[in-house]
Amino acid sequence: MDGAHDMGGVAWSGPVRPEPNEPVFHAQWERRAFAVTMAMAMPGGWNIDMSRFARENRSPQDYLSKSYYQIWFAGLERQLLERGLVASDEIAAGKSLHPAKPVAKILTPDGVAAVLHRGGPTERSARSPALFAVGDRVRAKTIHPATHTRLPQYVRGHAGIIDRVLGCHVFPDSNASGHGENPQWLYTVSFDGLELWGEESDPNLRVSVDAWEPYLERI
């Protein structure tokens, strides 16, 4: 979807300034927010693309006023409410007020290491040949989906070259909306900076974006 979260390549976002020696978490509550978000995906039954959409699907004022893990926690609250695992009065109170809801499975402490080690592989068997090959010139389509997408706005409508064919992977746009994995071919596409930003760009700049086949059209 289009929104304030899609900051890549836009002029108003300013330069990225990494924090020297940045810790993984700046406070204990951030560590807990991360852990709870990971743990609740199992009883909640959502996937990573649904989680991303829950974080993105908010007004620019709301999104930009929150820190990184505040956005994570707000997304988790939305998913819990949507699935009836908590009630709005419990969110307001910050504690449990009603009997626990039955769930099919939970993540126990002794299962954390295995889950983190396994991760969430997205590669799937191909159902058809790849439409593009290394060296092909393509254009990123101008799309404005209502739900989650992995195609950045700043490359839409611009021409690039296929650098790599990465195999067939879960398609985030359908996975986020509960319409199935719908695996699609995934490519690394390189874009010239001058193509993306015109004469103001560094002439030596090239940007690589991983893009699913439905995002692309042949030139």
Short mmCIF file of N, CA, C and O in Angstrom, two decimals, residues 122-128 167-172 174 180-186 212-214:
data_model
loop_
_atom_site.label_atom_id
_atom_site.label_comp_id
_atom_site.label_asym_id
_atom_site.label_seq_id
_atom_site.Cartn_x
_atom_site.Cartn_y
_atom_site.Cartn_z
N THR A 122 10.78 -18.73 2.28
CA THR A 122 9.72 -18.30 1.36
C THR A 122 9.84 -18.92 -0.03
O THR A 122 8.97 -18.71 -0.87
N GLU A 123 10.92 -19.66 -0.32
CA GLU A 123 11.09 -20.20 -1.67
C GLU A 123 10.14 -21.38 -1.87
O GLU A 123 9.98 -22.23 -0.99
N ARG A 124 9.52 -21.41 -3.05
CA ARG A 124 8.55 -22.44 -3.38
C ARG A 124 8.85 -23.00 -4.78
O ARG A 124 9.58 -22.40 -5.56
N SER A 125 8.24 -24.13 -5.10
CA SER A 125 8.40 -24.72 -6.42
C SER A 125 7.73 -23.85 -7.48
O SER A 125 6.64 -23.32 -7.25
N ALA A 126 8.40 -23.72 -8.62
CA ALA A 126 7.85 -22.90 -9.70
C ALA A 126 6.75 -23.66 -10.44
O ALA A 126 6.86 -24.85 -10.69
N ARG A 127 5.70 -22.94 -10.79
CA ARG A 127 4.59 -23.54 -11.54
C ARG A 127 4.67 -23.21 -13.02
O ARG A 127 3.93 -23.78 -13.82
N SER A 128 5.57 -22.29 -13.37
CA SER A 128 5.74 -21.90 -14.77
C SER A 128 7.15 -21.35 -14.94
O SER A 128 7.79 -20.96 -13.95
N GLY A 167 14.66 -17.23 -8.04
CA GLY A 167 13.78 -18.36 -7.77
C GLY A 167 12.35 -17.90 -7.56
O GLY A 167 12.01 -16.73 -7.72
N CYS A 168 11.51 -18.84 -7.17
CA CYS A 168 10.08 -18.58 -6.99
C CYS A 168 9.79 -18.45 -5.50
O CYS A 168 10.16 -19.34 -4.72
N HIS A 169 9.13 -17.37 -5.11
CA HIS A 169 8.92 -17.09 -3.68
C HIS A 169 7.48 -16.67 -3.41
O HIS A 169 6.76 -16.21 -4.30
N VAL A 170 7.08 -16.82 -2.14
CA VAL A 170 5.77 -16.37 -1.69
C VAL A 170 5.55 -14.92 -2.12
O VAL A 170 6.43 -14.07 -1.94
N PHE A 171 4.38 -14.64 -2.69
CA PHE A 171 4.06 -13.30 -3.18
C PHE A 171 3.44 -12.49 -2.04
O PHE A 171 2.34 -12.79 -1.58
N PRO A 172 4.14 -11.46 -1.52
CA PRO A 172 3.66 -10.75 -0.34
C PRO A 172 2.30 -10.10 -0.51
O PRO A 172 1.52 -10.01 0.44
N SER A 174 -0.44 -11.03 -2.05
CA SER A 174 -1.57 -11.91 -1.77
C SER A 174 -1.48 -12.50 -0.37
O SER A 174 -2.48 -12.69 0.31
N GLY A 180 -3.61 -16.42 0.08
CA GLY A 180 -2.70 -17.51 -0.24
C GLY A 180 -1.32 -17.03 -0.63
O GLY A 180 -1.09 -15.85 -0.88
N GLU A 181 -0.40 -17.98 -0.71
CA GLU A 181 1.00 -17.64 -0.98
C GLU A 181 1.23 -17.24 -2.44
O GLU A 181 2.11 -16.43 -2.72
N ASN A 182 0.49 -17.81 -3.36
CA ASN A 182 0.57 -17.45 -4.78
C ASN A 182 2.01 -17.22 -5.23
O ASN A 182 2.38 -16.13 -5.68
N PRO A 183 2.90 -18.22 -5.15
CA PRO A 183 4.33 -18.02 -5.43
C PRO A 183 4.59 -17.42 -6.81
O PRO A 183 3.95 -17.79 -7.79
N GLN A 184 5.54 -16.49 -6.85
CA GLN A 184 5.90 -15.80 -8.08
C GLN A 184 7.43 -15.73 -8.20
O GLN A 184 8.14 -15.71 -7.18
N TRP A 185 7.92 -15.64 -9.44
CA TRP A 185 9.36 -15.47 -9.65
C TRP A 185 9.82 -14.14 -9.07
O TRP A 185 9.13 -13.13 -9.16
N LEU A 186 11.03 -14.18 -8.48
CA LEU A 186 11.62 -13.00 -7.84
C LEU A 186 12.94 -12.67 -8.53
O LEU A 186 13.74 -13.57 -8.82
N TRP A 212 9.13 -8.91 -7.46
CA TRP A 212 8.41 -10.08 -7.94
C TRP A 212 7.92 -9.84 -9.37
O TRP A 212 7.70 -8.69 -9.79
N GLU A 213 7.73 -10.93 -10.10
CA GLU A 213 7.38 -10.85 -11.52
C GLU A 213 6.14 -10.00 -11.81
O GLU A 213 6.14 -9.23 -12.78
N PRO A 214 5.07 -10.08 -10.99
CA PRO A 214 3.89 -9.25 -11.30
C PRO A 214 4.16 -7.75 -11.20
O PRO A 214 3.34 -6.96 -11.68
#
